PDB file of C-alpha atoms in Angstrom:
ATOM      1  CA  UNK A  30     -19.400 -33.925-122.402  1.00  0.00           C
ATOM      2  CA  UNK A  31     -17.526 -35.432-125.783  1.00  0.00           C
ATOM      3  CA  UNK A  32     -17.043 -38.211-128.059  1.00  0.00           C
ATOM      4  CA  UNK A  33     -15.575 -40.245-125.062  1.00  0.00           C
ATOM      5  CA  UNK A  34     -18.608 -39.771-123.238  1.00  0.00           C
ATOM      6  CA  UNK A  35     -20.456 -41.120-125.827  1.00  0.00           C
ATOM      7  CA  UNK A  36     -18.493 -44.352-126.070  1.00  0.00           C
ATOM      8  CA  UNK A  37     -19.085 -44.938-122.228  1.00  0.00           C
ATOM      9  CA  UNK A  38     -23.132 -45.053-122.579  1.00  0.00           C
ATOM     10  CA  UNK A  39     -21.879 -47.834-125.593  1.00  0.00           C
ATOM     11  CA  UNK A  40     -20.576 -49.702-123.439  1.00  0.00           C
ATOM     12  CA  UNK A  41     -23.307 -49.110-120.481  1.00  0.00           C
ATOM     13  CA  UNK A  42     -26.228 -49.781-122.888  1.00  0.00           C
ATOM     14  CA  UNK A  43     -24.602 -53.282-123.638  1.00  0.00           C
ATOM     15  CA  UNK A  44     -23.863 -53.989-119.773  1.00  0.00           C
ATOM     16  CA  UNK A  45     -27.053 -52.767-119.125  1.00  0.00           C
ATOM     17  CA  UNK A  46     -28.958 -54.686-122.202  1.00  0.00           C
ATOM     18  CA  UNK A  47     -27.378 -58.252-121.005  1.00  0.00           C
ATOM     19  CA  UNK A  48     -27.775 -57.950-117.415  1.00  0.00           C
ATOM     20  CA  UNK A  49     -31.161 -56.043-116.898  1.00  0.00           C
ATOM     21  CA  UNK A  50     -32.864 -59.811-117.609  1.00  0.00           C
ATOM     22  CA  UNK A  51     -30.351 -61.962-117.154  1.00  0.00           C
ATOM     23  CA  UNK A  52     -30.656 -62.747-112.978  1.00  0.00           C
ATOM     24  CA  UNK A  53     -26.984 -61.584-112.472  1.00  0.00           C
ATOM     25  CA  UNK A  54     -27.746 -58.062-110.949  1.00  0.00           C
ATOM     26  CA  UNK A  55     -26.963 -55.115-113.319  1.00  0.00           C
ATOM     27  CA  UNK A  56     -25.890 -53.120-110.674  1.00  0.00           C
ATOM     28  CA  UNK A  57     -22.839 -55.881-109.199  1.00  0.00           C
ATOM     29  CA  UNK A  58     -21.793 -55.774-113.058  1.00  0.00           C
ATOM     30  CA  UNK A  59     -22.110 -51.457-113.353  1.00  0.00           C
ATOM     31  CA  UNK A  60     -19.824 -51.376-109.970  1.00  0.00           C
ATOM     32  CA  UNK A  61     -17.266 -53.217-111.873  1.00  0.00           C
ATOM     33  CA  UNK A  62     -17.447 -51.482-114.964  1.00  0.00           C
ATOM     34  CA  UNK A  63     -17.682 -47.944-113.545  1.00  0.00           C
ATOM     35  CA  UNK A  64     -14.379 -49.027-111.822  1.00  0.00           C
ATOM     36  CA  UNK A  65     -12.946 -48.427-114.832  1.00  0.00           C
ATOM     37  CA  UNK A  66     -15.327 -46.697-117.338  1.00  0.00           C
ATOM     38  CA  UNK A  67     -17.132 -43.355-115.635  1.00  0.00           C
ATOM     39  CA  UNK A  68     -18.504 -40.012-118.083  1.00  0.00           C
ATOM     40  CA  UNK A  69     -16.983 -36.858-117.159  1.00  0.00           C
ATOM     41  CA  UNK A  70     -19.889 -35.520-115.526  1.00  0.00           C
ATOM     42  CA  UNK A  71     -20.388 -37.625-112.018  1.00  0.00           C
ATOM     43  CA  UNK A  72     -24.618 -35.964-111.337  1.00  0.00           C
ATOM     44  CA  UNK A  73     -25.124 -37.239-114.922  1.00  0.00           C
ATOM     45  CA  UNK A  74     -23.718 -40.656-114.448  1.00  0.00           C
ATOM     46  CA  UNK A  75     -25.855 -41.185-111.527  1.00  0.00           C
ATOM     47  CA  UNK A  76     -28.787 -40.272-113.876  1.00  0.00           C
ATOM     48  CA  UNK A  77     -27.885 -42.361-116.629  1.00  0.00           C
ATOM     49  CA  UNK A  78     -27.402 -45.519-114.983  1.00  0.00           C
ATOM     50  CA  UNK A  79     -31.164 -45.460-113.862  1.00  0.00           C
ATOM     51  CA  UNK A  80     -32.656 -43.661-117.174  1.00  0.00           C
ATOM     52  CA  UNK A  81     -30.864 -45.911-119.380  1.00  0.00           C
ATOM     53  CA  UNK A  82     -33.058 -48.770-118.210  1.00  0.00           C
ATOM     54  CA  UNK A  83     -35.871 -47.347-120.574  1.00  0.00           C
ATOM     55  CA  UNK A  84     -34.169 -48.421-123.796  1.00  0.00           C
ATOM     56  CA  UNK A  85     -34.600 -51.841-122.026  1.00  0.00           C
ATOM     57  CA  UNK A  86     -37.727 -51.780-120.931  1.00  0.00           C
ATOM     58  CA  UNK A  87     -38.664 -50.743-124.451  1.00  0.00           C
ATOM     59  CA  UNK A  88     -37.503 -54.197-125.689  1.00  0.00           C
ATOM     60  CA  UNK A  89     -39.752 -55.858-123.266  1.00  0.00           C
ATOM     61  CA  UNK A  90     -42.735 -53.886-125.175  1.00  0.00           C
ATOM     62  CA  UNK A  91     -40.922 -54.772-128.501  1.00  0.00           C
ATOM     63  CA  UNK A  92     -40.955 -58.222-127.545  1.00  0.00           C
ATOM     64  CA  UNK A  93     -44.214 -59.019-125.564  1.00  0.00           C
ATOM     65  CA  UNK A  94     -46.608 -56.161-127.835  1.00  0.00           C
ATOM     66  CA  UNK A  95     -49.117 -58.536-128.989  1.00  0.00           C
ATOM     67  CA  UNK A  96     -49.317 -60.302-124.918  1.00  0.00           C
ATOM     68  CA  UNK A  97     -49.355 -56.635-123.232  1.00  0.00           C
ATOM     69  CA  UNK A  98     -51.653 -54.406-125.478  1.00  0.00           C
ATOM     70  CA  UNK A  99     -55.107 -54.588-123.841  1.00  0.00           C
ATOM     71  CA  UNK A 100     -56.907 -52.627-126.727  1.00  0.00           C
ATOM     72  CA  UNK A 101     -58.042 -53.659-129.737  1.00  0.00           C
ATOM     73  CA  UNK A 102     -58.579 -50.424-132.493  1.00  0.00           C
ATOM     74  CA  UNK A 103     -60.441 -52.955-135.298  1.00  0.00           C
ATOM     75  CA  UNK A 104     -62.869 -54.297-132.846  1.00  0.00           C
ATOM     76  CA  UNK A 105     -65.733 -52.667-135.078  1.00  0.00           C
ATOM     77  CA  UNK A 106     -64.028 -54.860-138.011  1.00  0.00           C
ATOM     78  CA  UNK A 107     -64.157 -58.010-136.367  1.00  0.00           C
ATOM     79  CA  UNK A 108     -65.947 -59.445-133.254  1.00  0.00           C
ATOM     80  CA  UNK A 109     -62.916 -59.339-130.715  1.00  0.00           C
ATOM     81  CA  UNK A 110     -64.053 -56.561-127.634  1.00  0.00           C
ATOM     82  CA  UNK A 111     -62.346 -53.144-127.625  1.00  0.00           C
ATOM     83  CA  UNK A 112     -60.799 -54.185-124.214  1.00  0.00           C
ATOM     84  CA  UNK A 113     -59.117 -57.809-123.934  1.00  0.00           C
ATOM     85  CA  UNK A 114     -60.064 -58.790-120.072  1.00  0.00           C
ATOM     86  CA  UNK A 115     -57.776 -61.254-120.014  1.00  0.00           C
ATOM     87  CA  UNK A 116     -55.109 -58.870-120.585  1.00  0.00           C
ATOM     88  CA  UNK A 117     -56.135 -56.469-118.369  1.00  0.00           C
ATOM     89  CA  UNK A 118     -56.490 -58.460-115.832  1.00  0.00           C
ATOM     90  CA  UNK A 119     -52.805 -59.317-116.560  1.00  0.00           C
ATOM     91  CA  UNK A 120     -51.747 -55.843-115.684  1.00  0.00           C
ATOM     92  CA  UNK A 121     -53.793 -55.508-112.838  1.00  0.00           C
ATOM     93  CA  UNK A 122     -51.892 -58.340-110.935  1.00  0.00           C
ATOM     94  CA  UNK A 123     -48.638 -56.976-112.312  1.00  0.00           C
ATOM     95  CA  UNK A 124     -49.893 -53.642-110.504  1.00  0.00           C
ATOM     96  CA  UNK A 125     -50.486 -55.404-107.445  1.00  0.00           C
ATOM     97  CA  UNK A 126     -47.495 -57.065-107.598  1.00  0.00           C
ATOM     98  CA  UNK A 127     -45.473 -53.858-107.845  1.00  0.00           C
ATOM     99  CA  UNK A 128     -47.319 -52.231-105.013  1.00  0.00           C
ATOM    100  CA  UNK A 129     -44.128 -52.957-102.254  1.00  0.00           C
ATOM    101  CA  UNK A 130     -41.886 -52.075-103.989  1.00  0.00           C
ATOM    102  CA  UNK A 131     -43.063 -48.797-105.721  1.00  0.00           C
ATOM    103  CA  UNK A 132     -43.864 -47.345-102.220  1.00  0.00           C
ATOM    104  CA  UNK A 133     -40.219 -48.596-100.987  1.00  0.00           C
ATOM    105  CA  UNK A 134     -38.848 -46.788-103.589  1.00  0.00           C
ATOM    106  CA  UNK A 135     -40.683 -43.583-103.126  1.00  0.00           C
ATOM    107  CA  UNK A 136     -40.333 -43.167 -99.451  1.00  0.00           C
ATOM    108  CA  UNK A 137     -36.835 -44.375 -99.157  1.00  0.00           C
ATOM    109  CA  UNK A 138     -35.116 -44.632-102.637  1.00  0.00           C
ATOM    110  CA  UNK A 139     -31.835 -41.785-101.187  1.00  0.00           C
ATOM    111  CA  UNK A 140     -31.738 -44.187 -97.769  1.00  0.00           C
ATOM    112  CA  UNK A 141     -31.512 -47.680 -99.323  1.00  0.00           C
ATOM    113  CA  UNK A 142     -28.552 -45.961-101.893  1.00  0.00           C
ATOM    114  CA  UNK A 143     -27.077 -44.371 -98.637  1.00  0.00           C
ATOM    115  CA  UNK A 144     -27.155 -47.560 -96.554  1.00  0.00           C
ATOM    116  CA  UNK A 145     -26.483 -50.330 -98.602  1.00  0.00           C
ATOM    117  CA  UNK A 146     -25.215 -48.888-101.905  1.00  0.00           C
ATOM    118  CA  UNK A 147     -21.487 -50.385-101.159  1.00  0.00           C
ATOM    119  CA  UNK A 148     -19.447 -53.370-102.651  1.00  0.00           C
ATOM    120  CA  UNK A 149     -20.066 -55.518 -99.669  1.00  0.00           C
ATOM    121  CA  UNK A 150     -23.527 -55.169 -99.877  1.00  0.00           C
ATOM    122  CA  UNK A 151     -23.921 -56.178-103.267  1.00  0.00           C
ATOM    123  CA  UNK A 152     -21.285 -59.182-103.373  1.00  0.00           C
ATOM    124  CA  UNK A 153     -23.250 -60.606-100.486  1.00  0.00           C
ATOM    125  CA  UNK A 154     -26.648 -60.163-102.661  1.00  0.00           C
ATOM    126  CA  UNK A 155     -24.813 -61.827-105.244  1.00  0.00           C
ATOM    127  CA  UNK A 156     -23.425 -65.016-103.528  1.00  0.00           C
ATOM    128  CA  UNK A 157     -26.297 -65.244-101.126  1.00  0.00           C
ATOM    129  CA  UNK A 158     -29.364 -65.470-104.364  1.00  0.00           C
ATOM    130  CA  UNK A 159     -27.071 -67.321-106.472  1.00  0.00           C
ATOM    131  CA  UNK A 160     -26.882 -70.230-103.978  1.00  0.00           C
ATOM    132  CA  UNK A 161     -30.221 -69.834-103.671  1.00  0.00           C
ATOM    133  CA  UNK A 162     -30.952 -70.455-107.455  1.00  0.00           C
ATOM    134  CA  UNK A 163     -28.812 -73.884-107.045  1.00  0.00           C
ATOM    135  CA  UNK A 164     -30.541 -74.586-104.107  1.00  0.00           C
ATOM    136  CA  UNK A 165     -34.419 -74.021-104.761  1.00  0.00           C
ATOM    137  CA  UNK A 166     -33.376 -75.205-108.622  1.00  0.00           C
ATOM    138  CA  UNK A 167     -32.478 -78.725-106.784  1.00  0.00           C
ATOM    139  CA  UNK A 168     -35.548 -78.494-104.705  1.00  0.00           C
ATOM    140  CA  UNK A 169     -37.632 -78.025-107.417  1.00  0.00           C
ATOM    141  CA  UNK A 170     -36.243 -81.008-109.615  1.00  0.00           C
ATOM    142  CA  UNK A 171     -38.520 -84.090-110.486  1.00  0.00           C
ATOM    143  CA  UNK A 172     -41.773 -81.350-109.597  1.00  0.00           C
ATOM    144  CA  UNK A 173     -44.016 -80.539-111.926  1.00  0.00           C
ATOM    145  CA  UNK A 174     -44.854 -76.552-112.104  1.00  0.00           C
ATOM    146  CA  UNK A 175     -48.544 -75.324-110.531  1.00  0.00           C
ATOM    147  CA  UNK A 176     -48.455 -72.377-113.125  1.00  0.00           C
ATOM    148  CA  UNK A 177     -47.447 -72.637-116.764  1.00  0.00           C
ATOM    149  CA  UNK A 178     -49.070 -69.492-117.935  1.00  0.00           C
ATOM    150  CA  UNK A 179     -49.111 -65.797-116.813  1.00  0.00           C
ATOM    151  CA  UNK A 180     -52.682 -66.095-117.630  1.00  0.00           C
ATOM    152  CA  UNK A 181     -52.736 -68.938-114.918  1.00  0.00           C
ATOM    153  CA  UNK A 182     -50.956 -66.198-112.102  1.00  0.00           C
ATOM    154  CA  UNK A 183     -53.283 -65.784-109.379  1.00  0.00           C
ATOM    155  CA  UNK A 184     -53.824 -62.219-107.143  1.00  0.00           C
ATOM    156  CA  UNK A 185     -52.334 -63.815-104.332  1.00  0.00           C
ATOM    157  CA  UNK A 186     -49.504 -65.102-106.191  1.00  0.00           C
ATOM    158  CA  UNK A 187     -48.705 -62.146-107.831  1.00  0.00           C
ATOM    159  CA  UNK A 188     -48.742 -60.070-104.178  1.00  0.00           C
ATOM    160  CA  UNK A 189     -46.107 -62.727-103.433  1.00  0.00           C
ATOM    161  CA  UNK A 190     -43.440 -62.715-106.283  1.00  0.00           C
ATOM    162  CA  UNK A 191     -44.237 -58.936-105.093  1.00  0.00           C
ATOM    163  CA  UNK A 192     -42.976 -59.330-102.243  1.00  0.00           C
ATOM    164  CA  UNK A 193     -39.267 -60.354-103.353  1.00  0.00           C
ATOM    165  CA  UNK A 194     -39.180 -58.069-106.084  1.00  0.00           C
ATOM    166  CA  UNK A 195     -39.199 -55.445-102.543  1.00  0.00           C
ATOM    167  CA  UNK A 196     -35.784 -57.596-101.739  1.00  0.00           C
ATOM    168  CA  UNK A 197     -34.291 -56.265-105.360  1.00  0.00           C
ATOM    169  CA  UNK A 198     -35.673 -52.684-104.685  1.00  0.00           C
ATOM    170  CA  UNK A 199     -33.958 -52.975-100.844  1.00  0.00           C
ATOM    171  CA  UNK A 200     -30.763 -54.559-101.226  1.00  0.00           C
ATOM    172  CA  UNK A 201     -28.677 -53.665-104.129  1.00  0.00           C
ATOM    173  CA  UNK A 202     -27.352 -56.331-106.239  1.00  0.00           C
ATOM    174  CA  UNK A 203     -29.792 -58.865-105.794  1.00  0.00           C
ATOM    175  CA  UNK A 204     -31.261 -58.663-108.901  1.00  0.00           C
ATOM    176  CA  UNK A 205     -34.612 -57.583-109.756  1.00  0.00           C
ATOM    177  CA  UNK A 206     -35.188 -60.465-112.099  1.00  0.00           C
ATOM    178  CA  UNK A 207     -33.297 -63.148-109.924  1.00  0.00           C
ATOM    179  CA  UNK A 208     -35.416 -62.188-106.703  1.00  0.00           C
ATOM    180  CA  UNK A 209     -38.714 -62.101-108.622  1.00  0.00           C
ATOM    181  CA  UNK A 210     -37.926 -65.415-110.103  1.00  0.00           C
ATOM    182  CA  UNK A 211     -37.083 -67.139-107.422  1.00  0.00           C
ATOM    183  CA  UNK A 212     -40.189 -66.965-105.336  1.00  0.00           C
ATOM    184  CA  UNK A 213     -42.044 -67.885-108.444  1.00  0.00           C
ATOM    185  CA  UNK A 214     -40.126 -70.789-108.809  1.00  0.00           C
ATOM    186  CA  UNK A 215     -40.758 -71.411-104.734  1.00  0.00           C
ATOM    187  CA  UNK A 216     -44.919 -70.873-104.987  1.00  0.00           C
ATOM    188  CA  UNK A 217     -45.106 -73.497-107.975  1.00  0.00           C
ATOM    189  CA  UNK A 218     -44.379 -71.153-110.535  1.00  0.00           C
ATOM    190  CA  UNK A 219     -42.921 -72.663-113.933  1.00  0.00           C
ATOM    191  CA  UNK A 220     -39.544 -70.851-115.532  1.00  0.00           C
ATOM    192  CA  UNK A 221     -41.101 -69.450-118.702  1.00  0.00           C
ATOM    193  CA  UNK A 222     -43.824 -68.255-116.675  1.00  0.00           C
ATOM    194  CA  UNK A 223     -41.629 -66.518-113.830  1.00  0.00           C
ATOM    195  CA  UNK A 224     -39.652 -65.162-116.680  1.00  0.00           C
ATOM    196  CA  UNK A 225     -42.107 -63.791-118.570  1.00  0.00           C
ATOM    197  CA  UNK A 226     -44.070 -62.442-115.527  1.00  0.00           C
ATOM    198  CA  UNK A 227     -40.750 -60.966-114.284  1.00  0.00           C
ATOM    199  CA  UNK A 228     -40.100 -58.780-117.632  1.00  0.00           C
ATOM    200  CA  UNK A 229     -44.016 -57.708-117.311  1.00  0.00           C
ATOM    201  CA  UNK A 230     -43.004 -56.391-113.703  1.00  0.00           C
ATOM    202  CA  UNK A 231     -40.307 -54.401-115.225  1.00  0.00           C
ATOM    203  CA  UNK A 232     -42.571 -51.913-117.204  1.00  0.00           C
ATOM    204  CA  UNK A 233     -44.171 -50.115-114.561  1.00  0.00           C
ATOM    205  CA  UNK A 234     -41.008 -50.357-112.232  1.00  0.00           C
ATOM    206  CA  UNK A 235     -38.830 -49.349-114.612  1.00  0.00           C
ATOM    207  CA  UNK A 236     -40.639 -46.426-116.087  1.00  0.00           C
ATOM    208  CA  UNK A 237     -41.544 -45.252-112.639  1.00  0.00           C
ATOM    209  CA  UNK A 238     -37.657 -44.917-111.454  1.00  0.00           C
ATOM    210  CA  UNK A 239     -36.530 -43.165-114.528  1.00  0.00           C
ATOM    211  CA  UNK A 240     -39.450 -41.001-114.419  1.00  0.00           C
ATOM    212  CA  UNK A 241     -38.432 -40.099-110.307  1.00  0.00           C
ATOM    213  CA  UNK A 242     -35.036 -40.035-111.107  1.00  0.00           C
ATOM    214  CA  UNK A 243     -35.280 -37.290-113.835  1.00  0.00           C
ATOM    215  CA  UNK A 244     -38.293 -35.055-111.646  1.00  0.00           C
ATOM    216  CA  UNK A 245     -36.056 -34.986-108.838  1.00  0.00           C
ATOM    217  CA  UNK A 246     -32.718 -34.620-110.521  1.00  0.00           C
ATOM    218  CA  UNK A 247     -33.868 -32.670-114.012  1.00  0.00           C
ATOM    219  CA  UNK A 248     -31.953 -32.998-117.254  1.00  0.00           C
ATOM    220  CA  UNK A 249     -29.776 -30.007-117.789  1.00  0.00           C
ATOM    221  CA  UNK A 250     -27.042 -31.514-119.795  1.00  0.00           C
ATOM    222  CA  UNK A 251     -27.208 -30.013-122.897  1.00  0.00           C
ATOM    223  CA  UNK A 252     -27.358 -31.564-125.945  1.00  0.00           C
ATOM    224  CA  UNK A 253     -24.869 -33.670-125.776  1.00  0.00           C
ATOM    225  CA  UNK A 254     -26.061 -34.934-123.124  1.00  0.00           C
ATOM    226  CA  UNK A 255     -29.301 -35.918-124.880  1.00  0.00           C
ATOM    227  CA  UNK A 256     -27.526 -37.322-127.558  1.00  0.00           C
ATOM    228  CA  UNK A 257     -25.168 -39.900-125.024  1.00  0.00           C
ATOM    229  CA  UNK A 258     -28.458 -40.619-123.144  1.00  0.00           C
ATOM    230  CA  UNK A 259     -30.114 -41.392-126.183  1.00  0.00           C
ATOM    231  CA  UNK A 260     -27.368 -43.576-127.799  1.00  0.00           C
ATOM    232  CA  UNK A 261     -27.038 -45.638-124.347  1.00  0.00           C
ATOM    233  CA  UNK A 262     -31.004 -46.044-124.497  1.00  0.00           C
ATOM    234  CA  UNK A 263     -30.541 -47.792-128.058  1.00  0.00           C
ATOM    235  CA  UNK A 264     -28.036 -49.369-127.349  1.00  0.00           C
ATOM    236  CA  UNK A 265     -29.513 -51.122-124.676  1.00  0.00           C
ATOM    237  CA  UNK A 266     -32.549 -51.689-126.083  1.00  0.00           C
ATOM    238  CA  UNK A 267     -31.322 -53.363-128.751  1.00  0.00           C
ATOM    239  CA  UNK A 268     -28.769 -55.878-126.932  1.00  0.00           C
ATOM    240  CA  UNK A 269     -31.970 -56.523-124.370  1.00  0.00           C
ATOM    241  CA  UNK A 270     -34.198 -58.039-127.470  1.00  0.00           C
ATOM    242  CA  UNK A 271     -31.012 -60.413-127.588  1.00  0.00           C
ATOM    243  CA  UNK A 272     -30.966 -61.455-124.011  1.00  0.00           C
ATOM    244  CA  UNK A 273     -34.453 -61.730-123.537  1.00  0.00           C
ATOM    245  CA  UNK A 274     -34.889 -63.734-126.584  1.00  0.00           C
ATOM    246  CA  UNK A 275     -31.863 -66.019-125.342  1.00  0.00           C
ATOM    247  CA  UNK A 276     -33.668 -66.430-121.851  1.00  0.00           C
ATOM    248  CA  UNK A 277     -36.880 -67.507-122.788  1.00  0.00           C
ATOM    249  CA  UNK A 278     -35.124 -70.234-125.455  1.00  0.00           C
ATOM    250  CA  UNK A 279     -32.723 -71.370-122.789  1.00  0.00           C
ATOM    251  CA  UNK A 280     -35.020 -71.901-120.316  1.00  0.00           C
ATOM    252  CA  UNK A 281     -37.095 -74.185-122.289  1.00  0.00           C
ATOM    253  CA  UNK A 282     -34.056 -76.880-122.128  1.00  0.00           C
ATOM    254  CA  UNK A 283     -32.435 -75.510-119.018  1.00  0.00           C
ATOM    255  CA  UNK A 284     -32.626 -74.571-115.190  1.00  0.00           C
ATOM    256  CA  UNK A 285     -31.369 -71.828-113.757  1.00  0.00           C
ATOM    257  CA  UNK A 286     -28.245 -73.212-111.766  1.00  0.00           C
ATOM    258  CA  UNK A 287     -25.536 -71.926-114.373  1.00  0.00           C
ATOM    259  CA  UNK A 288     -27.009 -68.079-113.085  1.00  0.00           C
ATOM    260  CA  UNK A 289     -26.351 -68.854-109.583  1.00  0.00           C
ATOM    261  CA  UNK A 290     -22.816 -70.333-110.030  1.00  0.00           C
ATOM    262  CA  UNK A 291     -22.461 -67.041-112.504  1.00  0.00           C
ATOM    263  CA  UNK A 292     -23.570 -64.627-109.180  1.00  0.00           C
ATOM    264  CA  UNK A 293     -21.532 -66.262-107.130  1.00  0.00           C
ATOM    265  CA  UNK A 294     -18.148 -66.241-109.056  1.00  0.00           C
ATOM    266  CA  UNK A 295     -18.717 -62.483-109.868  1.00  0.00           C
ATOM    267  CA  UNK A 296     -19.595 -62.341-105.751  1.00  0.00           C
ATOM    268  CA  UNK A 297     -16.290 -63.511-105.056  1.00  0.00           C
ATOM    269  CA  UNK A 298     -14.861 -61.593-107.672  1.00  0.00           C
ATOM    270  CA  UNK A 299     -16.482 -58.404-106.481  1.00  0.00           C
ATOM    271  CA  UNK A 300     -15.001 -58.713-103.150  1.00  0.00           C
ATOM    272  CA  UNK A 301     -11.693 -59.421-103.895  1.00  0.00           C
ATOM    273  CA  UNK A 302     -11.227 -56.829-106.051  1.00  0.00           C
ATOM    274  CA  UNK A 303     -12.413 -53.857-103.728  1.00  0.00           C
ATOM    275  CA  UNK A 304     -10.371 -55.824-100.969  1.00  0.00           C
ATOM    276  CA  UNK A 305      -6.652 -55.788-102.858  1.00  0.00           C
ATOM    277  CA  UNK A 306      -7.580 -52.625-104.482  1.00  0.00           C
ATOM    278  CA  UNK A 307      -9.320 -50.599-101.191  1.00  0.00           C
ATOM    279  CA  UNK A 308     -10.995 -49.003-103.895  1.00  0.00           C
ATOM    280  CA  UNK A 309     -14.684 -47.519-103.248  1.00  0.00           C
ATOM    281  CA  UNK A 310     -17.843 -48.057-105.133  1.00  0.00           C
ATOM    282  CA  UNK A 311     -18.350 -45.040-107.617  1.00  0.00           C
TER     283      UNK A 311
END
C-alpha cells in the first residue's frame, strides 16, 4: 500500500462522511465511486468500507455528548444523580430498537452481501425509498407530529423504527438513515426527532459491524495500512460533523422530498451506467 492508497480513503472518508446521514445510501454512492477509485489491496478495501464508518459514528458522539452520556462524575458536587434515567432509558429503547437488525447481521451478514450485494439491487433500493420519502412526505403534510422529542419515543415505537432499520441491514442501498426515518415519519414521528433518533441507532450498529468485520477478517496490513485506515476514519469524521449539523438545520425549514428526488436520480443513474458499461459491482 502507498501514497495513492492513501488519497483513496480521502476521498472515501468524504463519500462516506456526507452520505452515512444524509438518507441517500452510502453504499449506492461507494458502488459508483469504487467504479473508479479502488486501493491496491481488494481484502482491505472490503474492510475499509465497513471500518471507516467509525470515524463517523465518532461525530455522532462529538455531536450528541451532552444528550448520550448517562453518567454524571460531579454528582457529589452538585445534586444531579450519578446515573441520568432519562438517558438511560434513551439507550435502552435504542437497544431494543437495534435488536432485528443486530441478529440479521450476525446470522446472515456473508448471505445478504452474496444475494443482494449487486447494482440492481441497490438502484431499486434507491428509487423504490426515495419515492417513498415524496410520497409519505405528502402524506404527512398539514399533520401535526405525535413525537417531538426522543425523550417522548415510546418502547413500542422504538421496536418499530427497528423494524425498518432490518430493511437497511437486508437490502443494500436503502439507506440505514432513510429506512429508519421513514417509519418514524409513518408512526407520528416528527423530522428532528427521527433524525436524531436515527444517528442514536447508529452507535451501537455501527460499532458492532466494524467490530465483526475486523474479528472475522483481522487487520494484517501493516502500517500503512493503519495509517490509510486511520486517515479515512478522520476524514470522515470530520466531514460527518458537517452533514449532520446541515441535517438537523435543514430539517427545521424543510421536508425531506429533495432526498427522495436525490435517490431516485442517482437510481436511474446507477442503472444506466452498469447497463452501457456491463460493468460489475466491485
Amino acid at each position: 500500500m502507498g501514497v495513492f492508497d492513501v488519497l483513496v480513503a480521502v476521498i472515501l472518508g468524504i463519500v462516506e462522511g456526507i452520505t452515512e446521514w444524509l438518507p441517500v445510501s452510502s453504499t449506492g454512492h461507494m458502488i459508483l465511486v469504487n467504479q473508479f477509485l479502488n486501493f491496491s489491496d481488494e481484502n482491505f478495501q472490503e474492510m475499509f468500507l465497513v471500518v471507516v464508518q467509525l470515524g463517523a459514528i465518532l461525530a455522532v458522539v462529538f455531536v450528541f455528548w451532552s444528550k448520550i452520556w448517562p453518567f454524571n462524575f460531579k454528582y457529589k458536587k452538585n445534586d444531579m444523580p450519578f446515573v441520568k434515567m432519562d438517558i438511560m432509558q434513551l439507550w435502552f429503547k435504542i437497544i431494543v430498537a437495534c435488536v432485528p437488525a443486530a441478529v440479521v447481521g450476525l446470522l446472515f451478514d456473508d448471505i445478504i452481501d452474496e444475494m443482494f450485494y449487486n447494482a440492481v439491487v441497490v438502484a431499486g433500493a434507491l428509487l423504490i425509498y426515495g419515492i417513498l420519502f415524496i410520497i409519505v412526505e405528502n402524506w404527512n403534510k398539514g399533520k401535526r407530529p405525535v413525537i417531538t422529542k426522543t425523550a417522548d419515543i415510546r418502547y413500542s415505537t422504538a421496536v418499530i423504527i427497528g423494524v425498518f432499520q432490518l430493511l437497511a441491514a437486508i437490502v443494500p442501498g436503502t439507506s440505514r438513515s432513510g429506512a429508519t426515518i421513514i417509519g418514524a415519519l409513518l408512526i407520528g414521528v416528527g423530522r428532528g426527532a427521527a433524525a436524531e433518533f436515527t444517528f442514536y441507532l447508529a452507535i451501537p450498529v455501527m460499532f458492532g459491524a466494524s467490530l465483526l468485520k475486523i474479528v472475522k477478517g483481522g487487520f494484517n496490513y501493516g502500517v500503512m495500512g493503519e495509517v490509510t485506515l486511520l486517515v479515512g476514519m478522520l476524514v470522515a469524521f470530520i466531514v460527518s460533523l458537517f452533514a449532520i449539523k446541515f441535517l438537523m438545520g435543514y430539517i427545521r425549514k424543510h421536508d425531506f422530498k429533495v432526498f427522495g428526488y436525490y435517490r431516485i436520480a442517482l437510481g436511474i443513474i446507477i442503472l444506466l451506467y452498469f447497463a452501457i458499461s456491463g460493468a460489475k459491482v466491485v
